[in-house]
Coordinates of C-alpha atoms (C1' of nucleotides) in Angstrom, one line a residue:
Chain A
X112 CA 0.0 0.0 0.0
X113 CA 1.5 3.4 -0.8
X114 CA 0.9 6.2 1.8
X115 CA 0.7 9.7 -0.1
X116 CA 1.4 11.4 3.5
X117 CA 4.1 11.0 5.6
X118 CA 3.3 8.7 8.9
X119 CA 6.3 7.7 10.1
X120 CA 8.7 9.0 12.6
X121 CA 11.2 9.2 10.1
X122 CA 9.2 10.7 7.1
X123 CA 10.0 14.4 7.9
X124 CA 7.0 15.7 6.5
X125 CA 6.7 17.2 3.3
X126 CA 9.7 18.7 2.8
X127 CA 10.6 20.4 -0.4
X128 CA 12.9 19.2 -2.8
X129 CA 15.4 22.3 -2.6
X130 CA 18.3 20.5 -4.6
X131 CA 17.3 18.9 -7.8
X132 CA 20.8 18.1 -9.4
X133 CA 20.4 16.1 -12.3
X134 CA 17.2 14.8 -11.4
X135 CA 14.4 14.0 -14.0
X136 CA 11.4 16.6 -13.7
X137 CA 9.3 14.6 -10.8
X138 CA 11.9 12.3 -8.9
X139 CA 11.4 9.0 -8.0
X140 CA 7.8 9.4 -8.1
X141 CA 6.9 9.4 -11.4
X142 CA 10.2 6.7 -12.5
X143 CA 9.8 3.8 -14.9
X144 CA 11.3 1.8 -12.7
X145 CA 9.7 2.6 -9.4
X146 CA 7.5 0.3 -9.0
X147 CA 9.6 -3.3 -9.7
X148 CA 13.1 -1.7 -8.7
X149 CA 14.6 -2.1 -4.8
X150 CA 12.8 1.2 -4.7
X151 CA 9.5 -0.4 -4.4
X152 CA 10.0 -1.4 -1.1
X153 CA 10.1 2.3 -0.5
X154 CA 6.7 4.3 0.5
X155 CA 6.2 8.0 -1.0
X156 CA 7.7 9.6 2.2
X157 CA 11.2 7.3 2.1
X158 CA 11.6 7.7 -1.7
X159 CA 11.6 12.0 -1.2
X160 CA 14.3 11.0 0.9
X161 CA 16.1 8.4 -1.3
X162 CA 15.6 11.5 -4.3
X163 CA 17.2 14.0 -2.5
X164 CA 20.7 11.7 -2.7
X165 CA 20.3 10.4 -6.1
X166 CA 21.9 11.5 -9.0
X167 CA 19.9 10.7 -12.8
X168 CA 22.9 10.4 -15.3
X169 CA 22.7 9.7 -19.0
X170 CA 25.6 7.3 -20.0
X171 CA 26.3 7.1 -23.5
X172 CA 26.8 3.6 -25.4
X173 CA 29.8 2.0 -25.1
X174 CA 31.6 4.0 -22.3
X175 CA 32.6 2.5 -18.6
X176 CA 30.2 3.0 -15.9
X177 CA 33.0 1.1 -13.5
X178 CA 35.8 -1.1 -13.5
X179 CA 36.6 -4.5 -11.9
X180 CA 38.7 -4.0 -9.0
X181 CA 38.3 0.0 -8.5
X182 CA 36.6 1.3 -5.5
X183 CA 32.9 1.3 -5.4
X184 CA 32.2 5.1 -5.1
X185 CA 28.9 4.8 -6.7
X186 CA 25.8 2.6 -6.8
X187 CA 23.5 2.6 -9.5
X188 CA 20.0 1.9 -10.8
X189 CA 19.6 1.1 -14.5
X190 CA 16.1 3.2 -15.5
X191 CA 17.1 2.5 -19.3
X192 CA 18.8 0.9 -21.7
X193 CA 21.3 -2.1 -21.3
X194 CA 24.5 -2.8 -19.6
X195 CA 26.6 -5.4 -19.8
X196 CA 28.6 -6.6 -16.5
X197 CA 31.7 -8.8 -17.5
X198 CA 35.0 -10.1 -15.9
X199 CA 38.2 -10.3 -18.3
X200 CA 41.2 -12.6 -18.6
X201 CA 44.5 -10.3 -18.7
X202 CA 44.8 -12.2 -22.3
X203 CA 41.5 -10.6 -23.3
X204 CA 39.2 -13.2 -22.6
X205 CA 36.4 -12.0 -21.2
X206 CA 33.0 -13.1 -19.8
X207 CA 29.9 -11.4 -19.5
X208 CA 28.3 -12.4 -16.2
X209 CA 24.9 -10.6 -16.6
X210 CA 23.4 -7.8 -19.0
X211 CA 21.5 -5.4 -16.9
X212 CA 18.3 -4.0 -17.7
X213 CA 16.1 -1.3 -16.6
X214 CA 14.9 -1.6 -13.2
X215 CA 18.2 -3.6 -12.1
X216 CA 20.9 -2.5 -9.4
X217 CA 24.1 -2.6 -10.1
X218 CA 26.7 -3.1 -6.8
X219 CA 23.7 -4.8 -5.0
X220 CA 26.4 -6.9 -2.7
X221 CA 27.2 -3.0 -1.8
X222 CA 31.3 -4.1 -1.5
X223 CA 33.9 -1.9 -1.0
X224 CA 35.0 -3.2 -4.8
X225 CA 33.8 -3.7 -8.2
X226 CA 33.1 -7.4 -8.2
X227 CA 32.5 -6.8 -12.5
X228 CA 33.2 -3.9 -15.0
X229 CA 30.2 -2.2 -16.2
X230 CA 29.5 -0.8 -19.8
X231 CA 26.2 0.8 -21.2
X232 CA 25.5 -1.5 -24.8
X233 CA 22.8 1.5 -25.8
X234 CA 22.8 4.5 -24.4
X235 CA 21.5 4.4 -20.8
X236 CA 19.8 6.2 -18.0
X237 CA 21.0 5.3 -14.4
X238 CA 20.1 6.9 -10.7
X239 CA 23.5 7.2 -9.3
X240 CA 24.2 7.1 -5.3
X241 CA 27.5 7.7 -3.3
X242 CA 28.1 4.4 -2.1
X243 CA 28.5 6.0 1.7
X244 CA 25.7 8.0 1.4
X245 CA 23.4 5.1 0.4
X246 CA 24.6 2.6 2.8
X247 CA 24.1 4.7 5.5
X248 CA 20.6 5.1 4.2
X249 CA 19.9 1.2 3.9
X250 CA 21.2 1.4 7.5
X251 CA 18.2 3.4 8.6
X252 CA 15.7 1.5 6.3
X253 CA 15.8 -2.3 7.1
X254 CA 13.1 -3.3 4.8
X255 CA 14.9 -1.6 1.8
X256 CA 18.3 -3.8 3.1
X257 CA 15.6 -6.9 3.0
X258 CA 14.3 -5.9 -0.7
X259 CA 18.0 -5.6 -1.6
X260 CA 18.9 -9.1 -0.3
X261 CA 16.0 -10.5 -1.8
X262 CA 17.4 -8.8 -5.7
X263 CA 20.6 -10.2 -4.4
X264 CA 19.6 -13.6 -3.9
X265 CA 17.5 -13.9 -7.1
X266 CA 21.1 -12.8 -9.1
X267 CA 22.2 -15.5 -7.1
X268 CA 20.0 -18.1 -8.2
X269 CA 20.6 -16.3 -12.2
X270 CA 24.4 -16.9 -11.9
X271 CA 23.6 -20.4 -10.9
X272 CA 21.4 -21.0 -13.7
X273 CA 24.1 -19.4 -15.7
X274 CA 26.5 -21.9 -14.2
X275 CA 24.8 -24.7 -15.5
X276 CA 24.2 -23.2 -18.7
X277 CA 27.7 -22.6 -19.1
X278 CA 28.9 -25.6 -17.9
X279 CA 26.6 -28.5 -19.2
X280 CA 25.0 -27.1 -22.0
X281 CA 25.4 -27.3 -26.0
X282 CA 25.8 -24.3 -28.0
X283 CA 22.2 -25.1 -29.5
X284 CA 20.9 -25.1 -25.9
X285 CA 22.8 -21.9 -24.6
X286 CA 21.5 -19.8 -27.8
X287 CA 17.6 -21.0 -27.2
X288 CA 18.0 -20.5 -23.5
X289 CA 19.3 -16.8 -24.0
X290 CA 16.6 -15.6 -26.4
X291 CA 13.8 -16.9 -23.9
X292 CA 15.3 -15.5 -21.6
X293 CA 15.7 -12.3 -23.1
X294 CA 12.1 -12.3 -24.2
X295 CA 10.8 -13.0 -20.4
X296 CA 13.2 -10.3 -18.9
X297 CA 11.7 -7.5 -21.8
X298 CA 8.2 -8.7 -21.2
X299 CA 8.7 -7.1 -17.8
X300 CA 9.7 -3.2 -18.9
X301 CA 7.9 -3.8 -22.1
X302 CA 5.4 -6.1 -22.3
X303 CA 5.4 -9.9 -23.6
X304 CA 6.1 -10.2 -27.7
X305 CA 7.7 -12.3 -29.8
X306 CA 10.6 -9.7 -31.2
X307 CA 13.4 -10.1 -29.1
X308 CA 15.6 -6.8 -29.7
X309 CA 19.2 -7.5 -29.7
X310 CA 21.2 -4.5 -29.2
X311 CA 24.6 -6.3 -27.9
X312 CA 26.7 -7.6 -30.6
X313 CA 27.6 -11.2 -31.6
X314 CA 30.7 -10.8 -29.7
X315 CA 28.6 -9.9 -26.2
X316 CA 26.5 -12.6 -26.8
X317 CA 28.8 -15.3 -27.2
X318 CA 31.1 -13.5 -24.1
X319 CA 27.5 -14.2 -22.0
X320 CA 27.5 -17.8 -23.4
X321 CA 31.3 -18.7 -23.4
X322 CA 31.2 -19.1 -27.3
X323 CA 32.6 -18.1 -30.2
X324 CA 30.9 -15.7 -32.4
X325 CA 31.0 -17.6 -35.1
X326 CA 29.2 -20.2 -33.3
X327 CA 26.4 -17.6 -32.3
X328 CA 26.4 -16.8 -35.8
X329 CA 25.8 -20.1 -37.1
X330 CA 23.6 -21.3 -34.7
X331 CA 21.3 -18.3 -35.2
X332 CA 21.7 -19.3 -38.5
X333 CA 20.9 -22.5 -38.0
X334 CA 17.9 -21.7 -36.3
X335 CA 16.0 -19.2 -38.8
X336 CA 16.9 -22.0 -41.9
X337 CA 14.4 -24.1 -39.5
X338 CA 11.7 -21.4 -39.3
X339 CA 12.4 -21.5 -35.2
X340 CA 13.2 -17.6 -35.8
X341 CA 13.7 -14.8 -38.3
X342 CA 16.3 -12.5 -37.8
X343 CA 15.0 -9.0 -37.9
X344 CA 17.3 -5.8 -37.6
X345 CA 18.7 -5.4 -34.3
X346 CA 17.1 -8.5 -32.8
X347 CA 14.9 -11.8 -33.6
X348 CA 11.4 -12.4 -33.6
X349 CA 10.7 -16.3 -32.4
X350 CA 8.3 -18.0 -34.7
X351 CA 8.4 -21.7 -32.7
X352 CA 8.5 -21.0 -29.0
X353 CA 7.8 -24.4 -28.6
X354 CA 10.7 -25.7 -29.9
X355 CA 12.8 -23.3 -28.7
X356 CA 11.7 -24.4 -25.1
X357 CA 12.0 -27.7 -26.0
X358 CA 15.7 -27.1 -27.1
X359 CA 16.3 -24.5 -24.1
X360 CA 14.5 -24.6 -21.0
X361 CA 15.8 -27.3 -18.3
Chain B
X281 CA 33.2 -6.5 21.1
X282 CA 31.7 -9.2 22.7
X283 CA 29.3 -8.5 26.0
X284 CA 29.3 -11.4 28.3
X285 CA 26.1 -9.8 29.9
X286 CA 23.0 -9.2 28.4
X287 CA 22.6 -5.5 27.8
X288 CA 20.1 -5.0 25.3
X289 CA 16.3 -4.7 25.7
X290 CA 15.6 -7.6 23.5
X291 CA 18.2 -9.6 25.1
X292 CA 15.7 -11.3 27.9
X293 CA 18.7 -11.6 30.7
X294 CA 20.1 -15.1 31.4
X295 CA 17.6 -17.0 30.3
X296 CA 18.7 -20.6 31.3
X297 CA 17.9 -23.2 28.1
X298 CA 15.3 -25.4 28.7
X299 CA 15.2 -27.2 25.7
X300 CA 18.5 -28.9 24.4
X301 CA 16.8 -30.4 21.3
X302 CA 19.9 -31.6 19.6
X303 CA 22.6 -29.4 20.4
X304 CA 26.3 -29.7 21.5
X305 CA 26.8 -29.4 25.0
X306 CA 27.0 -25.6 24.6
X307 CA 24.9 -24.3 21.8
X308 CA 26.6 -21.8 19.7
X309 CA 29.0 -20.8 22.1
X310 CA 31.6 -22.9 21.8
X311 CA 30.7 -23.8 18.2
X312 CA 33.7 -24.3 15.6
X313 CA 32.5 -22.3 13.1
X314 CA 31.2 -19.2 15.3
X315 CA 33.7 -16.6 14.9
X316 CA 33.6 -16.5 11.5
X317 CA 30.5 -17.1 10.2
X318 CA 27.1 -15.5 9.9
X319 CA 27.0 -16.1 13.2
X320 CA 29.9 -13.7 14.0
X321 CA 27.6 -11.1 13.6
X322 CA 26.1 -11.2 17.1
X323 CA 26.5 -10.9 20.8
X324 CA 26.8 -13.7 23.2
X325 CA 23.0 -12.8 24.5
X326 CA 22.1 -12.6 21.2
X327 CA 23.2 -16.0 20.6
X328 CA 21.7 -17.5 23.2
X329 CA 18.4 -16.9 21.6
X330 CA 19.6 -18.3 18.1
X331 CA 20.5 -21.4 20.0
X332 CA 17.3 -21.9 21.0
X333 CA 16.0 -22.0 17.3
X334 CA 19.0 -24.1 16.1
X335 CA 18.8 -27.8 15.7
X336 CA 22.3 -29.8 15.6
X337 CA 22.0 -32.1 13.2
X338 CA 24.0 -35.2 11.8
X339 CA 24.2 -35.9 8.3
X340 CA 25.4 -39.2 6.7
X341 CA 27.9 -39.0 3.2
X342 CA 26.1 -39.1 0.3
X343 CA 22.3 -38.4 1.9
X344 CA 20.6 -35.6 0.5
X345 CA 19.9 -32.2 2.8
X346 CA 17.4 -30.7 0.6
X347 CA 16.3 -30.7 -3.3
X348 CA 16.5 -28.3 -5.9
X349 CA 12.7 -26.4 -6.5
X350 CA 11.1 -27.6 -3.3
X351 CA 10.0 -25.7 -0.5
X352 CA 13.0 -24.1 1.8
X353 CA 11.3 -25.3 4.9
X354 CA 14.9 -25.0 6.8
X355 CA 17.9 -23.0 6.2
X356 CA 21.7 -24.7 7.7
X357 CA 24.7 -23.6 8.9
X358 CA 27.3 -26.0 8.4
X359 CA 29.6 -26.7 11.3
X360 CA 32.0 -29.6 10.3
X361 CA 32.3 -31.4 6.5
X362 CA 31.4 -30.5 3.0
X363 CA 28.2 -30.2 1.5
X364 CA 27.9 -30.3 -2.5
X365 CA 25.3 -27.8 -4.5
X366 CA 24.0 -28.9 -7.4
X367 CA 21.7 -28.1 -10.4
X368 CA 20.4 -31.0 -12.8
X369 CA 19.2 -31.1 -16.4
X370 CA 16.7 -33.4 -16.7
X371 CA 18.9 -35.9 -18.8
X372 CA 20.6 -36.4 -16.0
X373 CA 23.8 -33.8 -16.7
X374 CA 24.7 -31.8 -13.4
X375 CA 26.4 -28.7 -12.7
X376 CA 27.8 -28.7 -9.2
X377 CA 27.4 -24.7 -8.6
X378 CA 29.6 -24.8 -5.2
X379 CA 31.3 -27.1 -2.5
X380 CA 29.8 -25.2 1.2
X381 CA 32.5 -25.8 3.7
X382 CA 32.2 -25.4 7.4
X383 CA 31.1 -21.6 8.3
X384 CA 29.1 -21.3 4.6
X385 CA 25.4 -20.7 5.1
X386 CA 22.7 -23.0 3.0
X387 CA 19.1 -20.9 2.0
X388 CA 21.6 -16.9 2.2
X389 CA 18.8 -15.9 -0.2
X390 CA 16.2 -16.7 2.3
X391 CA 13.9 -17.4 -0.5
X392 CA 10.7 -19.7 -0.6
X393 CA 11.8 -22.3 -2.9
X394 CA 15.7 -23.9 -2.8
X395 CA 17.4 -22.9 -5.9
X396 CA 20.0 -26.3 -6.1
X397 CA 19.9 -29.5 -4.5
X398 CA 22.0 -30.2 -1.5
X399 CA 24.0 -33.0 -0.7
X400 CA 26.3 -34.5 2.4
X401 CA 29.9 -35.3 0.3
X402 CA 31.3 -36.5 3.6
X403 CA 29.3 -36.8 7.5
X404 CA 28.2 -33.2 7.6
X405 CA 27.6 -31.2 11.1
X406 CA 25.0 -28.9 10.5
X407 CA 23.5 -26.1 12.6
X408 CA 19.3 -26.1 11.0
X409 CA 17.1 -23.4 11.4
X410 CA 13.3 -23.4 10.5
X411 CA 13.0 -20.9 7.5
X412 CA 10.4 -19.4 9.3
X413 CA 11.8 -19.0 12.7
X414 CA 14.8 -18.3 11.1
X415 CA 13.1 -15.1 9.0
X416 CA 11.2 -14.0 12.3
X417 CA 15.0 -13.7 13.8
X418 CA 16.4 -11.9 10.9
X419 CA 13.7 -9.4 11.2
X420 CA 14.3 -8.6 14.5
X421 CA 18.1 -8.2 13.9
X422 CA 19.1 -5.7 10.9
X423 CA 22.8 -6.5 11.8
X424 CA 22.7 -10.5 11.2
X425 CA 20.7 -9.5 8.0
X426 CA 23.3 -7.1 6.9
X427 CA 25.8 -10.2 7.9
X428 CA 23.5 -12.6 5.2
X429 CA 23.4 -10.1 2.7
X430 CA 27.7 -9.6 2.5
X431 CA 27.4 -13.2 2.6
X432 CA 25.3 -13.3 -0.1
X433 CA 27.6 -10.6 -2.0
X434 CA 30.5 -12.5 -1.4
X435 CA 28.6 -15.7 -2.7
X436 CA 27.8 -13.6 -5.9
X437 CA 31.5 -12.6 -6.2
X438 CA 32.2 -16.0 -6.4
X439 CA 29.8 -17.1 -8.8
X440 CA 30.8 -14.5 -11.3
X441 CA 34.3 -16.1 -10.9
X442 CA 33.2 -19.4 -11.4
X443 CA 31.1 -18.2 -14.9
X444 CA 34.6 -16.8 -16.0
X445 CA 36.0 -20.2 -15.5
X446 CA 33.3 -22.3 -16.6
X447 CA 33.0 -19.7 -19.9
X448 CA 36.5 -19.1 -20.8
X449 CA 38.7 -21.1 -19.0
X450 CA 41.0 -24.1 -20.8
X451 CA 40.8 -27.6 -18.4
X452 CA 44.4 -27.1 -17.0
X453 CA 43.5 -23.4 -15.9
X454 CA 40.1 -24.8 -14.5
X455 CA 41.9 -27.8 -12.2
X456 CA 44.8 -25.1 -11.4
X457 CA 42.2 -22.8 -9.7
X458 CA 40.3 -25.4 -8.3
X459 CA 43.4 -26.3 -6.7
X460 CA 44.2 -23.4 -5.7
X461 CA 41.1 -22.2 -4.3
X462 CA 40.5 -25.0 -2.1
X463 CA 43.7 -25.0 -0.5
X464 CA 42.7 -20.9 0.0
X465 CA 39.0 -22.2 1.3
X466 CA 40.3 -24.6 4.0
X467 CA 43.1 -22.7 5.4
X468 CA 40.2 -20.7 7.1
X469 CA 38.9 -23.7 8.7
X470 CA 42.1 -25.4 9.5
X471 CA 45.9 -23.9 8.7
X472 CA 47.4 -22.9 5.5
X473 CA 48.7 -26.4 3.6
X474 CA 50.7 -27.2 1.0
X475 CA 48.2 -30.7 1.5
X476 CA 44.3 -30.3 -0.3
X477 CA 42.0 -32.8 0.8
X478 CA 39.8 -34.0 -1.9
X479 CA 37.1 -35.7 -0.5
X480 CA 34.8 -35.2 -3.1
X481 CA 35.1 -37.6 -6.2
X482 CA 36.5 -36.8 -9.5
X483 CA 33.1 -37.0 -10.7
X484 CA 32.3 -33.7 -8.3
X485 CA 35.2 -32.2 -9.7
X486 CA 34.2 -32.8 -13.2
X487 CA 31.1 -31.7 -12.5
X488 CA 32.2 -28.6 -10.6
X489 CA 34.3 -27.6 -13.4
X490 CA 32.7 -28.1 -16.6
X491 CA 34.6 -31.4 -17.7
X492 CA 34.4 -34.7 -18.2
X493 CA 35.8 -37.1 -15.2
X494 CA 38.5 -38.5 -17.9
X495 CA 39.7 -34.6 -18.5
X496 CA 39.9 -34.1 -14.9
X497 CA 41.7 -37.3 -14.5
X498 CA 44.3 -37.1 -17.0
X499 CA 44.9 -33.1 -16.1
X500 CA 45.6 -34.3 -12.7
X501 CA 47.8 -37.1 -14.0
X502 CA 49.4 -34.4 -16.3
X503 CA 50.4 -32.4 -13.3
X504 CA 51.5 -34.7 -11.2
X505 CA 53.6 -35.9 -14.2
X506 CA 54.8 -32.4 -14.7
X507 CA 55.9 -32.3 -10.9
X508 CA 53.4 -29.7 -10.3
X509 CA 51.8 -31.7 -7.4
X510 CA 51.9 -35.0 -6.4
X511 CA 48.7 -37.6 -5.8
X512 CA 48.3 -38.7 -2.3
X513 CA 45.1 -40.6 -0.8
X514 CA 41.7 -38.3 -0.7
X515 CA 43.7 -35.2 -1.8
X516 CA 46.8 -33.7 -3.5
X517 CA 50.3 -32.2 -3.0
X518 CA 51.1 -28.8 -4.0
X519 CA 54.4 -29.2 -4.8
X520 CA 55.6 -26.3 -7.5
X521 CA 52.2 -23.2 -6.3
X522 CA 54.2 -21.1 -8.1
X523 CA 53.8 -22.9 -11.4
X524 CA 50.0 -23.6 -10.5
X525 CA 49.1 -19.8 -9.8
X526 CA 51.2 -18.9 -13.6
X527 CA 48.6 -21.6 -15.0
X528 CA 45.4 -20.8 -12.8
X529 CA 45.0 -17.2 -11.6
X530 CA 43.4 -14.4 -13.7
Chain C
dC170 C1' 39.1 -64.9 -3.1
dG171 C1' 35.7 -62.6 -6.4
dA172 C1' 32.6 -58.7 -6.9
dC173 C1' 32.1 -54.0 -7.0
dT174 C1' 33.2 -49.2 -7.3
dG175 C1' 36.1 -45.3 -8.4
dA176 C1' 40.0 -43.9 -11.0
dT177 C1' 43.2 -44.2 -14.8
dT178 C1' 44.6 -44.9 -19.5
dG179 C1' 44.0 -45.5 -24.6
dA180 C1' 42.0 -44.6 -29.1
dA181 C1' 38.7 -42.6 -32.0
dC182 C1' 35.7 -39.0 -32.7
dC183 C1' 33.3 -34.6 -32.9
dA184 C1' 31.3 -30.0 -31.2
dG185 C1' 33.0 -26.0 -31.3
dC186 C1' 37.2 -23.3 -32.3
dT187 C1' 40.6 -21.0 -35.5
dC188 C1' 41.8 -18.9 -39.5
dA189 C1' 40.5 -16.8 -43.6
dA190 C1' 37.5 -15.0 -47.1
dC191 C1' 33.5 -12.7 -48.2
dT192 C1' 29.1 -9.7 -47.5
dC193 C1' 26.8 -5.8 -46.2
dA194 C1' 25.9 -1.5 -44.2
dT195 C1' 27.8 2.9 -42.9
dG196 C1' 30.7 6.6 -43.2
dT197 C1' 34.0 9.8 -45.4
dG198 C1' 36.2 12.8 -48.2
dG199 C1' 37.9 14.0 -52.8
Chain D
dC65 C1' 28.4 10.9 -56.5
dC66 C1' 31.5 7.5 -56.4
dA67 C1' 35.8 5.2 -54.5
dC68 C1' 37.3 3.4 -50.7
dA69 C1' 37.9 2.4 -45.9
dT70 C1' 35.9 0.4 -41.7
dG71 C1' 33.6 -2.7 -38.8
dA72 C1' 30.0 -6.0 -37.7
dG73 C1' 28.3 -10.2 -39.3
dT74 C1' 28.3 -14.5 -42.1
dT75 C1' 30.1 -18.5 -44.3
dG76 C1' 33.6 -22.1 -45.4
dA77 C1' 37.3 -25.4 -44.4
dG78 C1' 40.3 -27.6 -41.5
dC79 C1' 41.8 -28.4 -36.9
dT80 C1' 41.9 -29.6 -32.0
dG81 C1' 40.8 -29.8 -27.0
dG82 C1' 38.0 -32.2 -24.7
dT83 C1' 34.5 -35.9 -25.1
dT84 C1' 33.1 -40.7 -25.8
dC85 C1' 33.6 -45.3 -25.6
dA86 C1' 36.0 -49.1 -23.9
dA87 C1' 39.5 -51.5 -21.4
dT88 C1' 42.3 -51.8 -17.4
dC89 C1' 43.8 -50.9 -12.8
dA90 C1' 43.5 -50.4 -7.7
dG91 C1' 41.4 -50.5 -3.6
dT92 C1' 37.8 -52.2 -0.5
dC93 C1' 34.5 -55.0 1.4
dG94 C1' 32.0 -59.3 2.2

DNA sequence: CGACTGATTGAACCAGCTCAACTCATGTGG
DNA sequence: CCACATGAGTTGAGCTGGTTCAATCAGTCG
């Protein structure tokens, strides 16, 4: 239940916003995100709060939103486009552990390091946080600390469904399982269809699925010769969700 | 600090235990794994009233401590032996997502369903919780939560390690860090060692890393060949660490 | 001792990789 | 407006790291 006035001891009444730097024209309020991000753990009162130390950024595509390793000055909150979180080899190999869409957090274990390097695929709109400034926020919000260790332990449960992928499954497999799971994660920002927009490159995908872009590339291939897709520009649309569940899901 | 007297509001004074369903003779203080596990995170008082929500528990090798997509009725603290976590496809191939040691928590993401299967590798202590009791504690406790949730980070770290390894790792690289890791992992609970117990089989290994138990048997042979360690019952020799960090760390 | 189970070894095979050529779209500047 | 570079993606051909299949070995237990 949201709460448009302030009840709590620690809802300071209605305050007003005297510091909007960077901030989209409403806040948190009126965000895409709001209402399926950690945020929504937060009533009306808290989130004036949570505004006043968040920072909207635009991030254009392909630049470094952190690095693996470096201190973890900031937080963030994707509220659009796509990032991709990886780990490299010093030889260049590199893996992409996740790709992180709107409405997900991104240093949700809240570590003094980057666990993962961070870069926006599209161009991308993030809420931003001081790491110290939001921590000592969660501090005083236990039920936000709960919501963040529930997002934490269903990225949890991803990477070990990514484990498994990675580890047991054929290239066939790993490409169907990816494009359904794509399609689900969209349905939630966008709503459920069968084009699959694909704005990474061949090279991300196969970093996700510890291939070879040529493999991607043939299997996709593969896959539209057999009417189980049609590659469209910038993404697929599924034609045989069936089969592709068949060939993907567990 | 530690407070040998109760000091707190919630901390009902010296309650004297009148229950002793299954536990050592004295409950979690003089538990092996106390000081540096989730447990850490609280006061002596506080403990007291964990203990009287904990069950000690034995478990045989090889029995199973809970399944994969069934309902977390319990979360566990292992106190002594090692615990295998596991995802299956349903053609029987397996993806052993982590070995939990004594001190790692079982059901960190608190969430209704279990997200592997569970199994005893050798006789496992364990320290069990009902979920529910469990959560009801957690709630009342912001600092053990914030204890779960860098738990839960620190499990996340690792699972993006593992991806990179699983992904993009060659076999030699993946039974180097193994090696390497495990040796890391028990020095916590014992002393630093040049010695690695392996009590797990090579099919657990296999499994673990993303190979075949011939790969991981021949690798092994390899090394030991190579005078890079040497076999020796249930475990391994790390003879040249050196040579096994050039081949297994990032 | 024989039966059984886990680990090792060998030999053939193959899924996915490597290397290389080609396509196609986009951009650029003369 | 065309020539040409540039970069992502596709396709082909051959190779190889790791798998598969099969045999053997080494404990262990009754």
């Amino acid at each position: 239940m949201r709460i448009a006035e302030p009840l709590q001891d620690d809802c300071p009444g209605a305050v007003q916003r005297d510091c909007r730097h960077g901030h989209t024209e409403n806040g948190c309020e009126d965000c895409k995100v709001r209402l399926f991000s950690v945020c929504a753990a937060l009533e009306s009162c808290e989130l004036d709060e949570l505004d006043r130390i968040s920072h909207a950024r635009q991030i254009p595509a392909h630049s470094t939103l952190f690095e693996q390793g470096a201190l973890a000055g900031s937080v963030f909150n994707v509220t659009e486009g796509i990032v991709r979180l990886y780990k490299s080899l010093p030889d260049g190999r590199r893996q992409i552990t996740g790709f992180a869409l709107p409405g997900d957090f991104l240093g949700l274990a809240l570590q003094d390091r980057y666990g993962v390097s961070a870069e926006a695929v599209t161009p991308v709109s993030v809420c931003r946080f001081l790491r110290t400034a939001f921590l000592s926020y969660v501090d005083r919000k236990p039920h936000l600390l709960r919501r963040l260790h529930e997002f934490a332990g269903h990225e949890l449960s991803l990477a070990q469904d990514q484990m498994l992928l990675l580890g047991r499954r054929t290239a066939e497999e790993k490409i169907a399982a990816f494009l359904l799971n794509m399609q689900t994660r969209y349905a939630r920002i966008k709503s459920m269809s069968v084009t699959v927009p694909l704005p990474m490159s061949r090279q991300d995908i196969a970093d996700y699925l510890g291939l070879t872009i040529e493999t991607v590339s043939r299997t996709v291939t593969r896959l539209a010769r057999e009417k189980v897709l049609l590659i469209v520009p910038d993404g697929v649309r599924l034609l045989d969700q069936e089969r592709l569940k068949r060939i993907g899901v567990a």
